[in-house]
Amino acid sequence: MTPPAARTAAGLTAAATVLVGAPSAMAVPHNPGPGSPVRIERINGGNATVVAQPKGTVGLRAEFPVPTDGTTTAEVTIKRDGKRTHLRKVAFKVDGATASLKSGIKVEQVGTYRVIVRVSGKVVGDAVEFDAIPRTLSSASGTRTIKMAQTVLSRHKYVVGSRGHLDARTGRALVAVRKRLGLSRAPVWDRTLASRLASGQGDYPVRFKDHGRHVEADLSMQVLALIGEGGKVERIYPTSSGAPATPTVLGSYSVYRKDYGTNAKGMVHSSYFIRGYAIHGYKDVPTYNASHGCLRVPVPDALAIFNWVRMGTKVDVYR
């Protein structure tokens, strides 16, 4: 079901990359909870694994038994993206049988920071990690900066494009995450988005976890999510559902027909879930609901979605 051509948000009709696969698994920075021997603290009031403030300072805390060899300092090693940037001695305080230290870590560039504390040659607790993400992003941003932004988007399961390039697919990922967060629907990484991501926001809230492997379309967000076994999000894409005059049906359905290729109406790789309603690629996928009732997805993403969806896959549509 496809409507007449509609307006398209600026930047979303640019030539797409040829990548069609799912986002690769991304390791999540590690910061133990309260009571851990070593912990990162005071990061933008957020979740203490992401900081949207390069060239700032984050706090390091460590507690450990007082060493018996008379050592009065701890060795703090800081690595960024696997390369050591700092190695310094930090004096600790002693209170009875417990020693503790607090120190600031300068965040000079974007990247994943790993911090290790050693006392008398032995590692204290676990190594901790945090991400320093860009506060703003543009086509002029460096490869490292763009890669870091893409890494964060991928961790939240938004499908990005060529690594290190602010391409059309990455732009669509930005639109999808901004839809999810209720921000303006433009392919933009700005301070507001960075701050929200740094505070741990951006995940897709799965509504039907007991439906196994299924598709969810949240019409209020205008996003489509592929949900794997166990109710875990695998990928998130922008979508455009039915216009007010031709709304998309709400409810839970199952894919009963799949048509590979492009039909006479311009529908690309269609997966039908009830009557003539389908998930399909289309040349115009604006940031608002504009279809004749189908769930439109960008043509460059259509095949990957088509291949993921199986006959009988549940499709849950809600607002």
mmCIF file of C-alpha atoms in Angstrom:
data_model
loop_
_atom_site.group_PDB
_atom_site.id
_atom_site.type_symbol
_atom_site.label_atom_id
_atom_site.label_comp_id
_atom_site.label_asym_id
_atom_site.label_seq_id
_atom_site.Cartn_x
_atom_site.Cartn_y
_atom_site.Cartn_z
ATOM 1 C CA MET A 1 0.000 0.000 0.000
ATOM 2 C CA THR A 2 1.823 3.066 -1.159
ATOM 3 C CA PRO A 3 0.675 6.700 -1.245
ATOM 4 C CA PRO A 4 1.598 9.482 -3.656
ATOM 5 C CA ALA A 5 5.128 10.751 -3.215
ATOM 6 C CA ALA A 6 5.506 12.719 -0.004
ATOM 7 C CA ARG A 7 8.020 15.128 1.421
ATOM 8 C CA THR A 8 11.299 13.649 2.601
ATOM 9 C CA ALA A 9 13.455 14.993 5.417
ATOM 10 C CA ALA A 10 16.569 16.730 4.164
ATOM 11 C CA GLY A 11 19.535 14.438 3.946
ATOM 12 C CA LEU A 12 17.601 11.172 4.044
ATOM 13 C CA THR A 13 17.469 10.661 0.286
ATOM 14 C CA ALA A 14 21.220 10.739 -0.173
ATOM 15 C CA ALA A 15 22.862 7.785 -1.906
ATOM 16 C CA ALA A 16 22.918 4.837 0.476
ATOM 17 C CA THR A 17 25.747 2.476 1.238
ATOM 18 C CA VAL A 18 25.634 -1.090 0.012
ATOM 19 C CA LEU A 19 25.844 -2.589 3.495
ATOM 20 C CA VAL A 20 22.758 -4.580 4.406
ATOM 21 C CA GLY A 21 23.811 -6.663 7.401
ATOM 22 C CA ALA A 22 22.941 -6.357 11.046
ATOM 23 C CA PRO A 23 25.091 -4.284 13.390
ATOM 24 C CA SER A 24 27.981 -6.272 14.800
ATOM 25 C CA ALA A 25 28.144 -7.008 18.501
ATOM 26 C CA MET A 26 29.695 -4.184 20.470
ATOM 27 C CA ALA A 27 31.389 -4.675 23.836
ATOM 28 C CA VAL A 28 29.830 -2.542 26.542
ATOM 29 C CA PRO A 29 32.113 -0.513 28.837
ATOM 30 C CA HIS A 30 32.433 -2.014 32.304
ATOM 31 C CA ASN A 31 31.991 -0.080 35.520
ATOM 32 C CA PRO A 32 31.227 -2.168 38.627
ATOM 33 C CA GLY A 33 28.452 -1.161 40.980
ATOM 34 C CA PRO A 34 28.770 0.492 44.388
ATOM 35 C CA GLY A 35 31.041 -1.393 46.742
ATOM 36 C CA SER A 36 33.460 -2.469 44.027
ATOM 37 C CA PRO A 37 37.167 -1.977 44.809
ATOM 38 C CA VAL A 38 37.573 0.278 41.741
ATOM 39 C CA ARG A 39 34.915 2.499 40.211
ATOM 40 C CA ILE A 40 34.499 5.442 37.857
ATOM 41 C CA GLU A 41 32.329 8.213 39.291
ATOM 42 C CA ARG A 42 30.958 11.650 38.509
ATOM 43 C CA ILE A 43 30.342 11.315 34.779
ATOM 44 C CA ASN A 44 27.780 13.920 33.765
ATOM 45 C CA GLY A 45 25.311 12.543 36.258
ATOM 46 C CA GLY A 46 24.826 9.643 33.852
ATOM 47 C CA ASN A 47 25.308 5.915 33.960
ATOM 48 C CA ALA A 48 29.061 6.139 34.584
ATOM 49 C CA THR A 49 30.027 4.257 31.434
ATOM 50 C CA VAL A 50 29.613 7.071 28.917
ATOM 51 C CA VAL A 51 30.781 10.672 29.074
ATOM 52 C CA ALA A 52 29.748 13.269 26.506
ATOM 53 C CA GLN A 53 32.483 15.641 27.494
ATOM 54 C CA PRO A 54 35.847 15.098 25.834
ATOM 55 C CA LYS A 55 38.480 17.402 27.314
ATOM 56 C CA GLY A 56 36.834 17.085 30.698
ATOM 57 C CA THR A 57 37.622 15.106 33.849
ATOM 58 C CA VAL A 58 36.007 12.052 35.394
ATOM 59 C CA GLY A 59 36.567 10.673 38.870
ATOM 60 C CA LEU A 60 38.342 7.459 39.837
ATOM 61 C CA ARG A 61 37.865 5.801 43.231
ATOM 62 C CA ALA A 62 39.645 2.733 44.568
ATOM 63 C CA GLU A 63 39.686 0.928 47.935
ATOM 64 C CA PHE A 64 41.956 -1.934 48.950
ATOM 65 C CA PRO A 65 43.674 -3.468 51.983
ATOM 66 C CA VAL A 66 46.694 -1.560 53.229
ATOM 67 C CA PRO A 67 49.756 -3.152 51.606
ATOM 68 C CA THR A 68 52.129 -4.890 53.979
ATOM 69 C CA ASP A 69 55.291 -3.943 52.092
ATOM 70 C CA GLY A 70 55.180 -0.263 53.054
ATOM 71 C CA THR A 71 54.008 0.939 49.620
ATOM 72 C CA THR A 72 52.369 4.382 49.802
ATOM 73 C CA THR A 73 51.299 4.885 46.184
ATOM 74 C CA ALA A 74 49.193 3.065 43.610
ATOM 75 C CA GLU A 75 49.979 2.785 39.923
ATOM 76 C CA VAL A 76 47.167 3.960 37.631
ATOM 77 C CA THR A 77 47.319 2.941 33.977
ATOM 78 C CA ILE A 78 44.993 4.610 31.468
ATOM 79 C CA LYS A 79 44.493 3.324 27.939
ATOM 80 C CA ARG A 80 42.436 4.805 25.122
ATOM 81 C CA ASP A 81 41.304 2.419 22.382
ATOM 82 C CA GLY A 82 43.918 -0.089 23.536
ATOM 83 C CA LYS A 83 46.865 2.302 23.570
ATOM 84 C CA ARG A 84 48.383 3.499 26.830
ATOM 85 C CA THR A 85 48.072 7.240 27.305
ATOM 86 C CA HIS A 86 49.029 7.663 30.977
ATOM 87 C CA LEU A 87 50.927 5.794 33.664
ATOM 88 C CA ARG A 88 51.210 7.609 36.962
ATOM 89 C CA LYS A 89 51.703 7.151 40.668
ATOM 90 C CA VAL A 90 48.865 8.228 42.965
ATOM 91 C CA ALA A 91 49.231 8.492 46.737
ATOM 92 C CA PHE A 92 46.521 6.794 48.766
ATOM 93 C CA LYS A 93 45.055 7.450 52.204
ATOM 94 C CA VAL A 94 45.031 4.923 55.020
ATOM 95 C CA ASP A 95 42.162 4.439 57.491
ATOM 96 C CA GLY A 96 42.798 1.473 59.723
ATOM 97 C CA ALA A 97 43.240 -1.594 57.530
ATOM 98 C CA THR A 98 41.746 0.069 54.442
ATOM 99 C CA ALA A 99 43.514 2.248 51.902
ATOM 100 C CA SER A 100 41.693 4.458 49.399
ATOM 101 C CA LEU A 101 42.466 6.847 46.603
ATOM 102 C CA LYS A 102 40.580 9.369 44.552
ATOM 103 C CA SER A 103 41.945 10.813 41.359
ATOM 104 C CA GLY A 104 40.812 12.685 38.285
ATOM 105 C CA ILE A 105 41.162 11.219 34.788
ATOM 106 C CA LYS A 106 41.537 13.711 31.980
ATOM 107 C CA VAL A 107 39.437 12.882 28.939
ATOM 108 C CA GLU A 108 41.246 14.530 26.067
ATOM 109 C CA GLN A 109 39.809 12.698 23.042
ATOM 110 C CA VAL A 110 36.862 10.511 22.113
ATOM 111 C CA GLY A 111 37.331 6.769 22.488
ATOM 112 C CA THR A 112 36.991 3.906 24.957
ATOM 113 C CA TYR A 113 39.071 4.429 28.080
ATOM 114 C CA ARG A 114 40.315 1.531 30.208
ATOM 115 C CA VAL A 115 41.641 2.171 33.719
ATOM 116 C CA ILE A 116 43.696 -0.300 35.771
ATOM 117 C CA VAL A 117 44.847 0.255 39.364
ATOM 118 C CA ARG A 118 47.809 -1.717 40.714
ATOM 119 C CA VAL A 119 49.192 -1.776 44.223
ATOM 120 C CA SER A 120 52.473 -3.546 44.940
ATOM 121 C CA GLY A 121 52.349 -4.918 41.416
ATOM 122 C CA LYS A 122 48.910 -6.520 41.821
ATOM 123 C CA VAL A 123 45.727 -5.377 40.074
ATOM 124 C CA VAL A 124 43.068 -4.012 42.422
ATOM 125 C CA GLY A 125 39.562 -5.232 41.601
ATOM 126 C CA ASP A 126 38.592 -5.183 37.937
ATOM 127 C CA ALA A 127 39.700 -2.914 35.148
ATOM 128 C CA VAL A 128 36.999 -0.326 34.475
ATOM 129 C CA GLU A 129 36.050 1.219 31.155
ATOM 130 C CA PHE A 130 34.055 4.178 29.921
ATOM 131 C CA ASP A 131 33.331 5.786 26.568
ATOM 132 C CA ALA A 132 34.060 9.397 25.715
ATOM 133 C CA ILE A 133 31.628 10.236 22.923
ATOM 134 C CA PRO A 134 31.494 13.374 20.762
ATOM 135 C CA ARG A 135 29.226 16.195 21.826
ATOM 136 C CA THR A 136 28.620 17.203 18.225
ATOM 137 C CA LEU A 137 29.165 15.509 14.871
ATOM 138 C CA SER A 138 29.419 16.659 11.268
ATOM 139 C CA SER A 139 30.748 15.468 7.930
ATOM 140 C CA ALA A 140 33.978 17.273 8.836
ATOM 141 C CA SER A 141 34.456 15.204 12.011
ATOM 142 C CA GLY A 142 37.416 12.859 12.023
ATOM 143 C CA THR A 143 37.176 9.122 11.436
ATOM 144 C CA ARG A 144 37.769 8.306 15.127
ATOM 145 C CA THR A 145 34.974 10.652 16.191
ATOM 146 C CA ILE A 146 32.456 9.238 13.719
ATOM 147 C CA LYS A 147 33.388 5.665 14.632
ATOM 148 C CA MET A 148 32.789 6.395 18.312
ATOM 149 C CA ALA A 149 29.342 7.800 17.574
ATOM 150 C CA GLN A 150 28.535 4.771 15.416
ATOM 151 C CA THR A 151 29.698 2.446 18.180
ATOM 152 C CA VAL A 152 27.272 4.008 20.641
ATOM 153 C CA LEU A 153 24.395 3.830 18.141
ATOM 154 C CA SER A 154 25.204 0.190 17.378
ATOM 155 C CA ARG A 155 25.193 -0.706 21.061
ATOM 156 C CA HIS A 156 21.611 0.525 21.169
ATOM 157 C CA LYS A 157 20.925 -1.613 18.026
ATOM 158 C CA TYR A 158 20.477 1.204 15.508
ATOM 159 C CA VAL A 159 21.835 0.106 12.139
ATOM 160 C CA VAL A 160 24.754 2.285 11.032
ATOM 161 C CA GLY A 161 26.672 2.374 7.772
ATOM 162 C CA SER A 162 30.316 2.350 6.752
ATOM 163 C CA ARG A 163 32.532 2.722 9.801
ATOM 164 C CA GLY A 164 34.098 6.142 10.110
ATOM 165 C CA HIS A 165 31.786 7.736 7.540
ATOM 166 C CA LEU A 166 28.758 9.893 8.239
ATOM 167 C CA ASP A 167 26.828 8.231 5.417
ATOM 168 C CA ALA A 168 23.132 7.881 4.600
ATOM 169 C CA ARG A 169 22.597 4.732 6.664
ATOM 170 C CA THR A 170 24.198 6.344 9.719
ATOM 171 C CA GLY A 171 21.950 9.350 9.085
ATOM 172 C CA ARG A 172 18.932 7.059 9.186
ATOM 173 C CA ALA A 173 20.168 5.583 12.465
ATOM 174 C CA LEU A 174 20.352 9.102 13.874
ATOM 175 C CA VAL A 175 16.785 9.788 12.756
ATOM 176 C CA ALA A 176 15.609 6.546 14.387
ATOM 177 C CA VAL A 177 17.259 7.222 17.744
ATOM 178 C CA ARG A 178 16.009 10.803 17.764
ATOM 179 C CA LYS A 179 12.484 9.516 17.082
ATOM 180 C CA ARG A 180 12.873 7.151 20.012
ATOM 181 C CA LEU A 181 13.966 10.005 22.290
ATOM 182 C CA GLY A 182 11.319 12.470 21.119
ATOM 183 C CA LEU A 183 13.846 14.845 19.545
ATOM 184 C CA SER A 184 13.605 16.616 16.195
ATOM 185 C CA ARG A 185 13.595 14.052 13.393
ATOM 186 C CA ALA A 186 16.740 15.058 11.573
ATOM 187 C CA PRO A 187 19.962 13.119 10.874
ATOM 188 C CA VAL A 188 21.869 15.155 13.454
ATOM 189 C CA TRP A 189 24.168 14.328 16.365
ATOM 190 C CA ASP A 190 24.067 17.349 18.651
ATOM 191 C CA ARG A 191 24.700 18.118 22.317
ATOM 192 C CA THR A 192 21.161 17.160 23.317
ATOM 193 C CA LEU A 193 21.417 13.722 21.730
ATOM 194 C CA ALA A 194 24.911 13.163 23.135
ATOM 195 C CA SER A 195 23.735 14.067 26.621
ATOM 196 C CA ARG A 196 20.742 11.735 26.409
ATOM 197 C CA LEU A 197 22.863 8.841 25.165
ATOM 198 C CA ALA A 198 25.477 9.530 27.847
ATOM 199 C CA SER A 199 22.784 9.215 30.517
ATOM 200 C CA GLY A 200 21.925 5.734 29.283
ATOM 201 C CA GLN A 201 18.839 6.544 27.208
ATOM 202 C CA GLY A 202 18.142 5.324 23.674
ATOM 203 C CA ASP A 203 17.204 1.653 24.096
ATOM 204 C CA TYR A 204 14.033 0.388 22.442
ATOM 205 C CA PRO A 205 11.471 -0.723 25.072
ATOM 206 C CA VAL A 206 10.258 -4.134 23.888
ATOM 207 C CA ARG A 207 6.532 -4.456 24.532
ATOM 208 C CA PHE A 208 5.892 -8.096 23.572
ATOM 209 C CA LYS A 209 8.805 -10.004 25.093
ATOM 210 C CA ASP A 210 6.758 -13.202 25.202
ATOM 211 C CA HIS A 211 6.287 -13.229 21.414
ATOM 212 C CA GLY A 212 9.702 -14.712 20.792
ATOM 213 C CA ARG A 213 11.319 -13.716 17.521
ATOM 214 C CA HIS A 214 9.060 -10.974 16.143
ATOM 215 C CA VAL A 215 8.755 -7.491 14.665
ATOM 216 C CA GLU A 216 7.479 -4.481 16.589
ATOM 217 C CA ALA A 217 6.292 -1.269 14.947
ATOM 218 C CA ASP A 218 5.763 1.619 17.337
ATOM 219 C CA LEU A 219 3.698 4.118 15.388
ATOM 220 C CA SER A 220 4.141 6.844 17.993
ATOM 221 C CA MET A 221 7.906 6.688 17.439
ATOM 222 C CA GLN A 222 7.714 5.728 13.750
ATOM 223 C CA VAL A 223 10.364 3.069 14.257
ATOM 224 C CA LEU A 224 10.462 -0.630 13.451
ATOM 225 C CA ALA A 225 12.394 -3.080 15.633
ATOM 226 C CA LEU A 226 13.450 -6.649 14.945
ATOM 227 C CA ILE A 227 13.240 -8.572 18.211
ATOM 228 C CA GLY A 228 15.167 -11.810 18.650
ATOM 229 C CA GLU A 229 14.587 -14.759 20.951
ATOM 230 C CA GLY A 230 14.324 -13.840 24.586
ATOM 231 C CA GLY A 231 12.872 -10.441 23.783
ATOM 232 C CA LYS A 232 16.231 -8.901 22.878
ATOM 233 C CA VAL A 233 16.389 -6.118 20.300
ATOM 234 C CA GLU A 234 18.543 -7.016 17.302
ATOM 235 C CA ARG A 235 18.026 -4.052 14.966
ATOM 236 C CA ILE A 236 16.083 -0.783 14.847
ATOM 237 C CA TYR A 237 15.085 1.072 11.681
ATOM 238 C CA PRO A 238 13.060 4.189 10.888
ATOM 239 C CA THR A 239 9.661 3.542 9.326
ATOM 240 C CA SER A 240 6.764 5.519 7.905
ATOM 241 C CA SER A 241 3.345 4.092 8.679
ATOM 242 C CA GLY A 242 -0.134 4.942 7.389
ATOM 243 C CA ALA A 243 -1.184 8.555 6.941
ATOM 244 C CA PRO A 244 -4.142 9.783 9.040
ATOM 245 C CA ALA A 245 -6.533 9.092 6.149
ATOM 246 C CA THR A 246 -5.114 5.582 5.580
ATOM 247 C CA PRO A 247 -3.893 4.398 8.985
ATOM 248 C CA THR A 248 -1.915 1.246 9.611
ATOM 249 C CA VAL A 249 -3.917 -1.465 11.351
ATOM 250 C CA LEU A 250 -3.091 -1.985 15.013
ATOM 251 C CA GLY A 251 -2.734 -5.407 16.592
ATOM 252 C CA SER A 252 -0.716 -8.617 16.437
ATOM 253 C CA TYR A 253 -0.454 -10.447 13.116
ATOM 254 C CA SER A 254 1.745 -13.019 11.370
ATOM 255 C CA VAL A 255 3.589 -12.802 8.062
ATOM 256 C CA TYR A 256 1.648 -14.910 5.557
ATOM 257 C CA ARG A 257 3.290 -13.942 2.258
ATOM 258 C CA LYS A 258 6.679 -12.682 1.086
ATOM 259 C CA ASP A 259 7.340 -11.130 -2.334
ATOM 260 C CA TYR A 260 10.958 -10.671 -3.342
ATOM 261 C CA GLY A 261 11.779 -7.748 -5.645
ATOM 262 C CA THR A 262 9.851 -4.650 -6.691
ATOM 263 C CA ASN A 263 6.190 -4.755 -7.674
ATOM 264 C CA ALA A 264 4.177 -2.427 -9.926
ATOM 265 C CA LYS A 265 3.440 -0.107 -6.984
ATOM 266 C CA GLY A 266 7.120 0.391 -6.193
ATOM 267 C CA MET A 267 6.984 -1.802 -3.083
ATOM 268 C CA VAL A 268 10.375 -3.447 -2.556
ATOM 269 C CA HIS A 269 10.843 -6.852 -0.846
ATOM 270 C CA SER A 270 7.400 -7.009 0.755
ATOM 271 C CA SER A 271 6.416 -9.089 3.792
ATOM 272 C CA TYR A 272 2.614 -9.104 4.150
ATOM 273 C CA PHE A 273 1.160 -9.510 7.647
ATOM 274 C CA ILE A 274 -2.579 -8.934 7.033
ATOM 275 C CA ARG A 275 -4.501 -8.443 3.777
ATOM 276 C CA GLY A 276 -2.568 -5.887 1.689
ATOM 277 C CA TYR A 277 -0.581 -4.491 4.610
ATOM 278 C CA ALA A 278 3.129 -5.196 4.381
ATOM 279 C CA ILE A 279 6.578 -4.225 5.595
ATOM 280 C CA HIS A 280 8.351 -3.093 2.445
ATOM 281 C CA GLY A 281 10.999 -0.814 1.063
ATOM 282 C CA TYR A 282 9.917 2.344 -0.701
ATOM 283 C CA LYS A 283 11.663 5.261 -2.363
ATOM 284 C CA ASP A 284 10.164 7.820 0.032
ATOM 285 C CA VAL A 285 10.328 7.205 3.779
ATOM 286 C CA PRO A 286 9.613 10.549 5.427
ATOM 287 C CA THR A 287 9.996 11.054 9.150
ATOM 288 C CA TYR A 288 6.216 11.128 9.636
ATOM 289 C CA ASN A 289 3.376 8.701 8.849
ATOM 290 C CA ALA A 290 2.629 9.025 5.126
ATOM 291 C CA SER A 291 1.872 5.597 3.625
ATOM 292 C CA HIS A 292 -1.396 4.027 2.476
ATOM 293 C CA GLY A 293 -1.208 1.759 5.512
ATOM 294 C CA CYS A 294 1.946 -0.273 5.026
ATOM 295 C CA LEU A 295 5.110 0.003 7.070
ATOM 296 C CA ARG A 296 7.618 1.621 4.734
ATOM 297 C CA VAL A 297 11.322 1.174 5.319
ATOM 298 C CA PRO A 298 14.260 2.655 3.364
ATOM 299 C CA VAL A 299 15.014 0.689 0.192
ATOM 300 C CA PRO A 300 18.674 0.044 1.175
ATOM 301 C CA ASP A 301 17.422 -1.672 4.369
ATOM 302 C CA ALA A 302 14.546 -3.571 2.759
ATOM 303 C CA LEU A 303 16.442 -6.731 1.798
ATOM 304 C CA ALA A 304 18.052 -7.163 5.218
ATOM 305 C CA ILE A 305 14.632 -6.870 6.874
ATOM 306 C CA PHE A 306 13.037 -9.154 4.263
ATOM 307 C CA ASN A 307 15.684 -11.820 4.888
ATOM 308 C CA TRP A 308 15.262 -11.561 8.664
ATOM 309 C CA VAL A 309 11.482 -11.923 8.558
ATOM 310 C CA ARG A 310 10.188 -15.476 8.104
ATOM 311 C CA MET A 311 6.824 -16.889 7.151
ATOM 312 C CA GLY A 312 4.785 -16.849 10.348
ATOM 313 C CA THR A 313 6.892 -14.173 12.059
ATOM 314 C CA LYS A 314 4.675 -12.134 14.364
ATOM 315 C CA VAL A 315 4.272 -8.427 13.587
ATOM 316 C CA ASP A 316 3.044 -6.316 16.517
ATOM 317 C CA VAL A 317 1.771 -2.862 15.576
ATOM 318 C CA TYR A 318 0.905 -0.378 18.294
ATOM 319 C CA ARG A 319 1.123 3.256 19.230
#
